[in-house]
Coordinates of C-alpha atoms in Angstrom, one line a residue:
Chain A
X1 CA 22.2 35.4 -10.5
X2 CA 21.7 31.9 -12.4
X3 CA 21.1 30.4 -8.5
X4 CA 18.5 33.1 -8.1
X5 CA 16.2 32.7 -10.9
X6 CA 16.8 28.9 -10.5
X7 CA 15.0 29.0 -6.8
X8 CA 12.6 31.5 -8.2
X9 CA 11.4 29.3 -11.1
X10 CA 11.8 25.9 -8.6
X11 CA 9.4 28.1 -6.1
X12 CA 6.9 29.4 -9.1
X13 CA 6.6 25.7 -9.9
X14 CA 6.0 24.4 -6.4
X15 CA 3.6 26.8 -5.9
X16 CA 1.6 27.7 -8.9
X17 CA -0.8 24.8 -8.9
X18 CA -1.8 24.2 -5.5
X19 CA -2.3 28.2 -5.5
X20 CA -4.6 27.9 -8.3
X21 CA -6.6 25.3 -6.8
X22 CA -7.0 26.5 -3.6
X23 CA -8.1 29.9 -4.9
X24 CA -10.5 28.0 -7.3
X25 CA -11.7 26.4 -4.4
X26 CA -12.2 29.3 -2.3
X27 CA -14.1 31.4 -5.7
X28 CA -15.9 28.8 -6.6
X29 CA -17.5 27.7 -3.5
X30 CA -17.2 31.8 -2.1
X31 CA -21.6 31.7 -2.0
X32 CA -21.9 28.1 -2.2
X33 CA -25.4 27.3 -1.0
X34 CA -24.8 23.5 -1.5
X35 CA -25.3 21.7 1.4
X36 CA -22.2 19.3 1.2
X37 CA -19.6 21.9 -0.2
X38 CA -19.9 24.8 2.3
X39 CA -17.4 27.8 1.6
X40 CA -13.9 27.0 1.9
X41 CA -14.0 30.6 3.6
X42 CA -16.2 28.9 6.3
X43 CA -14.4 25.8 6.6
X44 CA -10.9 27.7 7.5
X45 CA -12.6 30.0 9.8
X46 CA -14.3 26.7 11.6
X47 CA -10.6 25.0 11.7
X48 CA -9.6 27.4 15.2
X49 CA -13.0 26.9 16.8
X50 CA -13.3 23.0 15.9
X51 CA -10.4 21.5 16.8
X52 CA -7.9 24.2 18.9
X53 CA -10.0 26.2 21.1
X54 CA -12.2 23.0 22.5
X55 CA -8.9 21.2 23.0
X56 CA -10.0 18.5 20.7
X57 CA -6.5 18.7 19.3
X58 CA -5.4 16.5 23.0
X59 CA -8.9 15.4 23.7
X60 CA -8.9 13.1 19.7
X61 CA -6.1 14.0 18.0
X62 CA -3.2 12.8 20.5
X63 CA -4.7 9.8 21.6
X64 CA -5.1 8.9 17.7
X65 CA -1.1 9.7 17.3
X66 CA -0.2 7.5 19.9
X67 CA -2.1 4.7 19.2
X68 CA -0.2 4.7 15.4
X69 CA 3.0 5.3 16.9
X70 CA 2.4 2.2 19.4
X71 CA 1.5 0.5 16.9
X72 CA 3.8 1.0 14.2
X73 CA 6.4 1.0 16.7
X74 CA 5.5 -2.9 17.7
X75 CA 5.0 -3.6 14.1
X76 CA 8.1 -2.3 13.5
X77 CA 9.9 -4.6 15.9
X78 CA 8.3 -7.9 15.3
X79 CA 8.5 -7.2 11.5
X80 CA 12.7 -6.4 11.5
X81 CA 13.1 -9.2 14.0
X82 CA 10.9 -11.8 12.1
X83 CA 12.0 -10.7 9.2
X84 CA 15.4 -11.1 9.7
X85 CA 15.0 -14.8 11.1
X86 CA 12.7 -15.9 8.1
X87 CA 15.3 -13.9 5.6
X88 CA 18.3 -15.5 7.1
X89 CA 17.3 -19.7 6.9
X90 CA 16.3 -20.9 3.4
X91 CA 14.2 -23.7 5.2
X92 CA 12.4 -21.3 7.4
X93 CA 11.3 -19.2 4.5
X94 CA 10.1 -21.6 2.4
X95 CA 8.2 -23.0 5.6
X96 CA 6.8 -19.7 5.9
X97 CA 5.9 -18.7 2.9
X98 CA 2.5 -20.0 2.2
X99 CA 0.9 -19.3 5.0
X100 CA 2.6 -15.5 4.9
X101 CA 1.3 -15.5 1.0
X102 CA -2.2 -16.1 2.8
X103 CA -2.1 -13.4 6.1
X104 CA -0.5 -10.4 3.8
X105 CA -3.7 -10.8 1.4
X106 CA -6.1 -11.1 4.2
X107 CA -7.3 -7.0 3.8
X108 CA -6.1 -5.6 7.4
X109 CA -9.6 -3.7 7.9
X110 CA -11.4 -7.0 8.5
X111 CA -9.3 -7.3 11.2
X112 CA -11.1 -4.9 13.0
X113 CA -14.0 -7.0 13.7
X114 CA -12.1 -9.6 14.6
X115 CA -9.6 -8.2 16.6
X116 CA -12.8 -6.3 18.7
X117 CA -14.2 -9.7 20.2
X118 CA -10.3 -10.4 21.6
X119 CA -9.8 -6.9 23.0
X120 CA -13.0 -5.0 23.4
X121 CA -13.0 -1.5 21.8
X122 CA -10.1 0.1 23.8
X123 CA -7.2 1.2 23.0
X124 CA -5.6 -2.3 22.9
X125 CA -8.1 -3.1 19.8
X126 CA -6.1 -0.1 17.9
X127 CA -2.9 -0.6 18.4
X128 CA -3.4 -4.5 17.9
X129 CA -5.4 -3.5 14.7
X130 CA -2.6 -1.5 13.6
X131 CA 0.3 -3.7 14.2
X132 CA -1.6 -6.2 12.1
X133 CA -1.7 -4.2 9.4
X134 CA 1.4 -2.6 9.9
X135 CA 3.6 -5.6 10.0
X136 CA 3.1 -7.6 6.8
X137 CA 4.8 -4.9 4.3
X138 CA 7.4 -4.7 6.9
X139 CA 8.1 -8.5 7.8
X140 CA 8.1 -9.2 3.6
X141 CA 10.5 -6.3 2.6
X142 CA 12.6 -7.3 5.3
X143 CA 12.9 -10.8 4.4
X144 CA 13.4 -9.7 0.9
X145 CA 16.1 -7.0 1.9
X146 CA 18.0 -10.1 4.1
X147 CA 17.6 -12.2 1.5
X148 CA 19.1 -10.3 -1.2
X149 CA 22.6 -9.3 0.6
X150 CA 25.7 -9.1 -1.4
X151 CA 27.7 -12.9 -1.3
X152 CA 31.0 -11.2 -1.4
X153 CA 30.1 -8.8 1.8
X154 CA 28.5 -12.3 3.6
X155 CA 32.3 -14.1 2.5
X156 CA 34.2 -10.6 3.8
X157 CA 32.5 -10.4 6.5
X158 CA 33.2 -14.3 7.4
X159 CA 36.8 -13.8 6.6
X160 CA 37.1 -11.0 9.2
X161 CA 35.9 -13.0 11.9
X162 CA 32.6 -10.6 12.2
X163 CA 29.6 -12.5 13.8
X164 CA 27.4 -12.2 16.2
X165 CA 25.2 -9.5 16.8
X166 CA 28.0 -7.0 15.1
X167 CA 27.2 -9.1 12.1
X168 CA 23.6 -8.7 12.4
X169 CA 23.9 -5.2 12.6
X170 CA 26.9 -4.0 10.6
X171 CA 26.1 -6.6 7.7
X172 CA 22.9 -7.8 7.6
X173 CA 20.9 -4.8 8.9
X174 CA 22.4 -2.2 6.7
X175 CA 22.3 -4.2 3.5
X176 CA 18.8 -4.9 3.8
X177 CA 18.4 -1.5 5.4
X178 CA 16.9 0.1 2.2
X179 CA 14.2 -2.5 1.6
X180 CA 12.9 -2.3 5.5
X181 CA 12.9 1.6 5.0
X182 CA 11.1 0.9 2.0
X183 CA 8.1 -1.8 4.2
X184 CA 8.6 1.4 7.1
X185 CA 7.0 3.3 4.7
X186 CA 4.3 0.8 2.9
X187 CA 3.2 0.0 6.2
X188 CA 3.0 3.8 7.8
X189 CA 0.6 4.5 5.0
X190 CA -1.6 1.5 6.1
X191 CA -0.9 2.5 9.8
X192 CA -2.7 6.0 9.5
X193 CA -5.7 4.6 7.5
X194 CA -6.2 1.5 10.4
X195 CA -6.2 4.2 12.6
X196 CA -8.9 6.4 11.1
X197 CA -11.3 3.0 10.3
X198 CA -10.4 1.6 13.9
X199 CA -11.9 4.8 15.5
X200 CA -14.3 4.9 12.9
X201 CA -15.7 1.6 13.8
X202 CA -15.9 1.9 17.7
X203 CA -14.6 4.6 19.6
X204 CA -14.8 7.4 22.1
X205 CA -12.6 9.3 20.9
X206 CA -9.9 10.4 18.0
X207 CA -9.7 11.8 15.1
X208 CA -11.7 9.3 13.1
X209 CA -14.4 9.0 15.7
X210 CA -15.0 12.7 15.6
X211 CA -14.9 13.4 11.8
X212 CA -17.6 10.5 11.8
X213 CA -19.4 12.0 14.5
X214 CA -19.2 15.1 12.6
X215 CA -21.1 13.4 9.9
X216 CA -23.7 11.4 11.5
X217 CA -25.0 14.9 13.2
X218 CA -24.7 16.7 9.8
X219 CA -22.2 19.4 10.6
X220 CA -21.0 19.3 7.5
X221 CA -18.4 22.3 7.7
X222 CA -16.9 20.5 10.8
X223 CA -16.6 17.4 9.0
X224 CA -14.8 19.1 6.6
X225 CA -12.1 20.7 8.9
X226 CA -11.3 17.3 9.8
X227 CA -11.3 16.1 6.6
X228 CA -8.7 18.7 6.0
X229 CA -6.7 17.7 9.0
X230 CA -7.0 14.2 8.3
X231 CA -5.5 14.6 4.7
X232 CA -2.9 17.3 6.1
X233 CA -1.8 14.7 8.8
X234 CA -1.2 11.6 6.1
X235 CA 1.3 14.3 4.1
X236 CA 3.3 15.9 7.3
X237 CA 3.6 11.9 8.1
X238 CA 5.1 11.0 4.9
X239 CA 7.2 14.3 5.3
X240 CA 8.6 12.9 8.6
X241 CA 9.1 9.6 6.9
X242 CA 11.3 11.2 4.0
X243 CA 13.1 13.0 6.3
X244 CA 14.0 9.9 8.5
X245 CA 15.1 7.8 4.8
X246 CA 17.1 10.6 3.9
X247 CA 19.5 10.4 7.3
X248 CA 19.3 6.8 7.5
X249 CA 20.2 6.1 4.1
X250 CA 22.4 8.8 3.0
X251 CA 25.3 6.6 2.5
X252 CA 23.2 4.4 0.0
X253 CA 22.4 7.0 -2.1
X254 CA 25.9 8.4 -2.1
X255 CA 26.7 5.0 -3.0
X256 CA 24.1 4.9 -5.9
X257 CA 25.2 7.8 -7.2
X258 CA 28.8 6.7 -7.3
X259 CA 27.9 3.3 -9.4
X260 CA 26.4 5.1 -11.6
X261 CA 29.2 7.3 -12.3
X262 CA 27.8 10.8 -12.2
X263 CA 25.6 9.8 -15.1
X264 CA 23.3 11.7 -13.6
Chain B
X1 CA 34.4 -33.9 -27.7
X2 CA 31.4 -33.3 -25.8
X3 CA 32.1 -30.0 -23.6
X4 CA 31.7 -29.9 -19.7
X5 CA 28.8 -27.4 -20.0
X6 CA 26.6 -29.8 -21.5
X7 CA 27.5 -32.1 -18.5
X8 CA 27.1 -29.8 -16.0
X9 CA 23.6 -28.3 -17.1
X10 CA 21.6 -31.2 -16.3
X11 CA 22.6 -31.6 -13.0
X12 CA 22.3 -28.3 -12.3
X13 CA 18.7 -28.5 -13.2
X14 CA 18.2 -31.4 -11.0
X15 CA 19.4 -29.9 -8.3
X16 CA 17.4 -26.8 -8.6
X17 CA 14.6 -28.9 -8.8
X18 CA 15.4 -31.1 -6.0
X19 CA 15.6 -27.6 -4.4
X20 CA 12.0 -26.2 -5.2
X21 CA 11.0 -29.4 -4.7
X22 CA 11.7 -29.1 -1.1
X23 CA 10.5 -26.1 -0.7
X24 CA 7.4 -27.0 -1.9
X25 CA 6.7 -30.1 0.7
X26 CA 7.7 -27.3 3.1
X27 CA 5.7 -25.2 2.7
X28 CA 2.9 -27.6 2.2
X29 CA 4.0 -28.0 5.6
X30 CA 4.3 -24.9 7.1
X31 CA 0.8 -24.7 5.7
X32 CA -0.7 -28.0 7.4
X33 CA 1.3 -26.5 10.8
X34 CA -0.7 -23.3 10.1
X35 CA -3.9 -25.3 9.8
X36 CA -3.6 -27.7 12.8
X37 CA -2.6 -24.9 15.3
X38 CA -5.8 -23.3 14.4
X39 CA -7.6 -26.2 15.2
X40 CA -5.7 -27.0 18.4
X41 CA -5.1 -23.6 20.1
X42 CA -9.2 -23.4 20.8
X43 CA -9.6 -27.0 21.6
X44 CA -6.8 -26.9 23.7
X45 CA -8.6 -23.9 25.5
X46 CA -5.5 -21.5 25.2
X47 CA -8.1 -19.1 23.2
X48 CA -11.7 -19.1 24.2
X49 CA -13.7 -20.7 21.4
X50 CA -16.2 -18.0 21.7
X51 CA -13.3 -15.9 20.0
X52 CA -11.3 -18.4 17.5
X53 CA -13.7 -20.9 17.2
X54 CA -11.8 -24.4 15.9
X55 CA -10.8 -24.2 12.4
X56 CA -13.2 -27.3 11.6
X57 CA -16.2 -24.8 12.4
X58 CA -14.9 -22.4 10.5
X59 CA -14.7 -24.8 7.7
X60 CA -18.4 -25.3 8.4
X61 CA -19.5 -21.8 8.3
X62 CA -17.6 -21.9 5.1
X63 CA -19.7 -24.6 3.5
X64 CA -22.8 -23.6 4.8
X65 CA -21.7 -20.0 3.0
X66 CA -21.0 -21.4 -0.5
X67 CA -24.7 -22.9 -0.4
X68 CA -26.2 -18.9 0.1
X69 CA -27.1 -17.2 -2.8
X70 CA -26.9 -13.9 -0.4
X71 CA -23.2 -15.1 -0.4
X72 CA -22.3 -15.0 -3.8
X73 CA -24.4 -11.8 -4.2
X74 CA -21.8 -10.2 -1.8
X75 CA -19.1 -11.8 -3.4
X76 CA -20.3 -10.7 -6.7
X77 CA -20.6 -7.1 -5.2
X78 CA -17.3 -6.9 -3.6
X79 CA -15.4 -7.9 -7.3
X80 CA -17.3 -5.4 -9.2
X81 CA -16.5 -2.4 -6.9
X82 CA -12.8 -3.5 -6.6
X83 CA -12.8 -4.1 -10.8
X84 CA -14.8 -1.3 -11.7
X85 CA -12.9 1.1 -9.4
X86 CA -9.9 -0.1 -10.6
X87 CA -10.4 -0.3 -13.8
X88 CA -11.3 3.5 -14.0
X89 CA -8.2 4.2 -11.9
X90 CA -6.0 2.7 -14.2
X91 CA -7.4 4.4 -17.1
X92 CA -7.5 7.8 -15.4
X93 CA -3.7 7.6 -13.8
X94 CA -2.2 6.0 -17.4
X95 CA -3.6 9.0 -19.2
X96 CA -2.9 11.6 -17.0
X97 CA 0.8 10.2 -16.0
X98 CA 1.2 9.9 -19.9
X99 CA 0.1 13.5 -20.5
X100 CA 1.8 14.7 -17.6
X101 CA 5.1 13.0 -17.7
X102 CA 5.6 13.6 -21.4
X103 CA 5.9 17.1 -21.1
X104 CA 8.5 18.4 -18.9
X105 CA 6.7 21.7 -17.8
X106 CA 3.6 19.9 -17.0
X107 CA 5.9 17.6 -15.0
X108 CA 7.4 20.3 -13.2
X109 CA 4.6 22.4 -12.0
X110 CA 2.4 19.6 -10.8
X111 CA 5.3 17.4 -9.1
X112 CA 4.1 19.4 -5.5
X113 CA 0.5 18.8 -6.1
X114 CA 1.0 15.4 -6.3
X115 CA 3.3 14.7 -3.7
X116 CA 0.8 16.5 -1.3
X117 CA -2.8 14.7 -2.3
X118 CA -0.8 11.4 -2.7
X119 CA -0.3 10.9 1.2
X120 CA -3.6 11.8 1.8
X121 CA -5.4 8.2 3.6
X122 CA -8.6 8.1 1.0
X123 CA -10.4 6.9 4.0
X124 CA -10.6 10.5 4.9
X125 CA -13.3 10.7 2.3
X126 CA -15.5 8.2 4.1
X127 CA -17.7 10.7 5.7
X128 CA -18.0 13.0 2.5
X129 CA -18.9 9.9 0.7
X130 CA -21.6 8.6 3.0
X131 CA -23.2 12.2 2.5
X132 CA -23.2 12.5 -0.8
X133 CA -23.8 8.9 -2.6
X134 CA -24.6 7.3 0.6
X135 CA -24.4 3.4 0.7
X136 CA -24.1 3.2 -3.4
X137 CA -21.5 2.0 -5.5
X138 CA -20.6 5.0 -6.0
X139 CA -19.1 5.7 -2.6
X140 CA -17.3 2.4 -2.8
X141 CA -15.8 3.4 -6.0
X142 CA -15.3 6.9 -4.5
X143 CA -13.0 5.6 -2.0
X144 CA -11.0 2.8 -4.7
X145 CA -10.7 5.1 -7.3
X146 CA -8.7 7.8 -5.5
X147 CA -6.6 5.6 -3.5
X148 CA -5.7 3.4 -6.5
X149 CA -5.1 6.4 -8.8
X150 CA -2.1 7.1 -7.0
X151 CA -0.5 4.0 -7.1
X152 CA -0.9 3.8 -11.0
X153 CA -0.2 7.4 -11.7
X154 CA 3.5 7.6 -9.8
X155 CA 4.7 4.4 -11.6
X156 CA 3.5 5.6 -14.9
X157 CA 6.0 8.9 -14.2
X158 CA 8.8 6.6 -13.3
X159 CA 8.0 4.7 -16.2
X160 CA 7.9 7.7 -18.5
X161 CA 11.4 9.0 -17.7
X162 CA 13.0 6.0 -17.8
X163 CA 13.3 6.2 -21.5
X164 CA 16.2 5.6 -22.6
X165 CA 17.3 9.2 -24.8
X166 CA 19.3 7.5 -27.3
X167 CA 16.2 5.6 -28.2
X168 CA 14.0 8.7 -28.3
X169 CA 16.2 11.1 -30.3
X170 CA 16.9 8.1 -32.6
X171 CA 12.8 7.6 -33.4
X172 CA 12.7 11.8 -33.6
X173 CA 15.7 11.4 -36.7
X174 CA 13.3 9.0 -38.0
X175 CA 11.0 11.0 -38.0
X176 CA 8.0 9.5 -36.3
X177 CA 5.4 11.5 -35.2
X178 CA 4.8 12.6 -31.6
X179 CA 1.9 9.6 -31.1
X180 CA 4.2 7.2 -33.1
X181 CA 7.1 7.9 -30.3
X182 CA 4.6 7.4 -27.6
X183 CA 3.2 4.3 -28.9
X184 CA 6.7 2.7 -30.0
X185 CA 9.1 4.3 -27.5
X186 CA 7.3 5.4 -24.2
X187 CA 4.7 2.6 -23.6
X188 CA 7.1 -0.2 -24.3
X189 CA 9.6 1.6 -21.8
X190 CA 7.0 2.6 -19.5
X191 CA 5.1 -0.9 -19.4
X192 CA 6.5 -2.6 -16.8
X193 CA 6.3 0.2 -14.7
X194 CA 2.3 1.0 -15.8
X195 CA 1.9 -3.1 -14.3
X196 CA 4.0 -2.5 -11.4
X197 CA 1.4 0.5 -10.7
X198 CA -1.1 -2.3 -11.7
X199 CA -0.1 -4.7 -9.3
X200 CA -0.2 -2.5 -6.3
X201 CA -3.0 -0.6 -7.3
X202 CA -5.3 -4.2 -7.5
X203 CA -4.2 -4.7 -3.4
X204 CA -4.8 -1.5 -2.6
X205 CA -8.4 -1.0 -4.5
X206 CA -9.3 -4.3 -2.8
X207 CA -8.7 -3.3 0.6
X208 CA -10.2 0.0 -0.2
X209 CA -13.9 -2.1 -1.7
X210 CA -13.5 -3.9 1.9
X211 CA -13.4 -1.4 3.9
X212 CA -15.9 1.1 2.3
X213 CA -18.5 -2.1 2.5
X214 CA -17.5 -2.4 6.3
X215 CA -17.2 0.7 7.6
X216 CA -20.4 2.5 5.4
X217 CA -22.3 -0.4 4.7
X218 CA -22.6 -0.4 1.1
X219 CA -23.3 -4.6 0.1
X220 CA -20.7 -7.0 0.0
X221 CA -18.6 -8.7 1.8
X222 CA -17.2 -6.5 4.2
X223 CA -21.0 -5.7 4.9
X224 CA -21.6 -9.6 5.6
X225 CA -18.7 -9.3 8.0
X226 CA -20.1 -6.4 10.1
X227 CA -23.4 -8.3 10.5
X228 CA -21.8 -11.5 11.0
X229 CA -20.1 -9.8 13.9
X230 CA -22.9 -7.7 15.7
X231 CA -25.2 -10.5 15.5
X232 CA -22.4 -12.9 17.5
X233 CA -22.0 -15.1 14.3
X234 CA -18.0 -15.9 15.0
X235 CA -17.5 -18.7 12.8
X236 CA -19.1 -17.2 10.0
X237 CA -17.3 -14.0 10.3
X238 CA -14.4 -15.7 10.4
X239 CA -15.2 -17.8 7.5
X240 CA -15.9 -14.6 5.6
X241 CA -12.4 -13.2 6.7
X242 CA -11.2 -16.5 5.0
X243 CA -13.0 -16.0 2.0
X244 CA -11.5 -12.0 1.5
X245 CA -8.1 -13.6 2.5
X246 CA -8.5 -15.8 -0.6
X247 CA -9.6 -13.2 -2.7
X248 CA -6.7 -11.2 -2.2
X249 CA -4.1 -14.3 -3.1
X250 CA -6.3 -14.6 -6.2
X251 CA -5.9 -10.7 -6.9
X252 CA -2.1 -11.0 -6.6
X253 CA -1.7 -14.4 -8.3
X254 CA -4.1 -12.6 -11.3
X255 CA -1.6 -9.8 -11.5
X256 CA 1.3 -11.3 -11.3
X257 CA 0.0 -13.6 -14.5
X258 CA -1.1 -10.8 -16.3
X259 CA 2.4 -9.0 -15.6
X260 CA 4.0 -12.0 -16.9
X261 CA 1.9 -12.5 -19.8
X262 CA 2.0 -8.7 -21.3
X263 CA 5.8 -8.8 -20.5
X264 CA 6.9 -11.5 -21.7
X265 CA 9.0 -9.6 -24.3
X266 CA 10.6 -7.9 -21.7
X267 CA 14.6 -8.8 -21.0
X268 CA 13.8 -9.4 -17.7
X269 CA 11.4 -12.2 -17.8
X270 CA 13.4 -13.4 -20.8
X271 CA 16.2 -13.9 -18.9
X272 CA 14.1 -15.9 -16.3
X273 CA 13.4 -17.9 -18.1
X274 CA 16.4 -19.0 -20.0
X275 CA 18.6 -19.1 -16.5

């Protein structure tokens, strides 16, 4: 019974708000004769036509998908790998450090520019655009993560002969495992918005080039499904991204919870 | 008898300092490295110089920049829409995270409407933007104001239920007033998380006044750095790059100063200092 109204009330509170809003979106905008804020009535009814039936959803959408999971995918790679070689030498780090200081400030989207005269506009630009953007929160957290790994699990680990790549993995992987979770997500955020400027900038096609062309031709209720499918994108992403830290770091949080001695 | 502490401590010190000491003419190297690669990889033809032109051009473009008034007008325009946006962004996300995370119903039914709107890339607002301010500050702000709001408004709710109970039921026996326990009990508990929020939110509102400039056109620097590039101008744009590069290490060098500054009550510094 207690379970019961516990879920209920859990549900009621999950849902209350964003029920409210949308229904105060839909009422308030219901004869909206505002140019930039058609009815959200319209807008839903535009979604089907816009972006399922005229197979935009493979035509923009998956090419856009792909690019950020190229990139992120590479970024992913040279960030853990760099990462763990900077992280693992004192000299190398402090080598590093300046100039890494300098390239994590540089704002990725300037990149875009830049990276357009190497590679043209295709989809090489993207993904290089991404993984440039991508990499930095990845590379630092890393190195912080490899850094910061316990002394008496580097001295166990010596003392039971563990080296080699089973000592990369076992010891200095998963220690620094839940800061390069922690850049995975920092830099999947900055992934999806390279993504949308990249195609935004110079395309042929994606989900930022269409939302943009969507504008410059003033269909303003098209725009807005994107808009929509943009924004619902960025939270299924994160979702996906939750989902993935909670399997890959159950057994820190098991082990949080344990230090702290079911004080919570 | 003089204790082996007292011995010991100095040396210590000078080793540390030996230490940073060497990490600081390394990196002062790494840095040079960084520096003379740039110059060399073009000369040496590896990358056209049409693309990376040699970093003494560069350098060029950059002093020929400093002497433009246009410059420093984009310069100028760049800082306000990062400050102003995050300035509002900050005041908006401490306020509501205050209101929200100090009551617990409040908390509870807008915990799902937050985790859904966070995620959502504010450059998705671009188009909606251009329409309706167009290339005005406003759109800039637009743009830094919701992505930065985000940042500062989760760490504020961390912040918020970190305090300690003891602490709180002890100021409620006291009987201080409902403002008098926020002001002496939540914001001192809450600050380091409200500058944490700070911190990021300054990156992420620059990037965010960068890209608006670039990608609609409103003045500033990313502005100067879309024209630099469609009119072929490489070493200037790359000049420019440099110049929002350095920005940004001035951005996190300012608030990691001001983090250190407003905290430096806090244990945690405290005890930075003393080890």
């Amino acid at each position: 019974m207690s379970i019961l109204r516990r879920v209920t009330r859990a549900s009621l509170a999950a849902l209350t708000l964003p029920a409210a809003l949308l229904a105060l979106w839909w009422i308030l905008t219901a004869d909206s004769e505002s140019y930039y804020l058609p009815p959200l009535s319209d807008i839903l009814a535009a979604v089907d036509d816009v972006w399922l039936r005229s197979g935009r959803l493979s035509a923009d959408v998956l090419p856009s998908l792909l690019r950020l999971l190229g990139g992120f995918l590479l970024a992913v790679a040279l960030g853990v790998t760099l990462g763990i070689a900077i992280g693992s030498s004192r000299r190398l780090r402090a080598f590093c450090e300046p100039v890494l200081e300098f390239l994590r400030a540089i704002p990725p989207p300037v990149l875009v520019p830049v990276l357009m005269l190497f590679a043209g506009i295709g989809d090489t630009m993207k993904v290089l655009v991404i993984v440039s953007g991508c990499v930095w929160p990845i590379l630092l957290n890393t190195v912080e993560g490899v850094r910061a790994v316990d002394e008496v699990l580097v001295e166990t680990a010596r003392c039971y002969g563990l080296r080699g790549p089973s000592r990369l993995w076992h010891l200095v992987v998963r220690s620094a495992s839940p800061q390069i979770v922690t850049g995975l997500r920092q830099g999947l955020s900055i992934g999806i918005i390279l993504m949308v400027i990249s195609e935004m900038f110079a395309a042929s096609n994606g989900l930022g080039f269409s939302i943009i062309q969507f504008q410059r031709t003033f269909a303003v209720t098209e725009m807005w499904t994107g808009i929509l499918l943009l924004g619902l994108l960025g939270f299924l992403l994160a979702m996906l991204m939750r989902l993935f830290e909670r399997r890959a770091l159950n057994w820190y949080f098991g082990l949080r919870q344990a230090q702290r001695g079911g004080s919570r | 008898m003089t204790s082996p502490s007292t011995l010991a401590a100095p040396t210590r010190r000078s080793r540390a300092g030996r230490l940073a000491g060497g990490n600081a003419l390394l990196g002062v190297l790494g840095f040079a490295t960084f520096l003379a690669l740039l110059e060399a990889v073009p000369r040496a033809g590896l990358v056209s110089p049409d693309y990376l032109p040699p970093l003494s051009r560069v350098g060029g473009a950059l002093a020929d920049l400093a002497g433009e008034a246009a410059f420093w007008t984009a310069l100028g325009d760049t800082v306000r829409g990062w400050f102003l946006g995050l300035a509002i962004a900050v005041a908006l996300g401490v306020t509501v995270g205050f209101v929200i995370g100090t009551v617990p119903v409040l908390r509870e039914f807008t915990a799902s409407t937050i985790e859904f709107l966070r995620p959502i890339p504010s450059v998705a607002l671009i188009p909606l933007a251009v329409l309706v301010f167009g290339t005005e500050l406003r759109s800039v702000l637009l743009l830094v104001v919701y992505a930065s709001f985000w940042q500062v408004l989760v760490q504020v709710l961390y912040g918020v239920r970190d305090v300690d109970p003891v602490a709180s039921e002890t100021a409620r026996t006291f009987g201080l007033s409902r403002w008098a326990r926020v002001r002496h009990v939540t914001w001192p508990t809450a600050l380091p998380y409200v500058l944490t929020g700070v911190r990021l939110a300054a990156a992420v509102a620059l990037i965010l006044a960068i890209t608006a400039e670039l990608v609609i056109g409103a003045p500033g620097l990313g502005n100067e750095i879309g024209i630099a590039q469609s009119g072929g101008a490489v070493a200037r744009m790359y000049a420019l790059v440099v110049v929002t590069g350095l920005l940004g290490v001035a951005v996190n060098v300012l608030a990691r100063r001001l983090e250190r500054w407003l905290l430096s009550w806090h244990p945690s510094l405290r005890r930075e200092v003393v080890s």
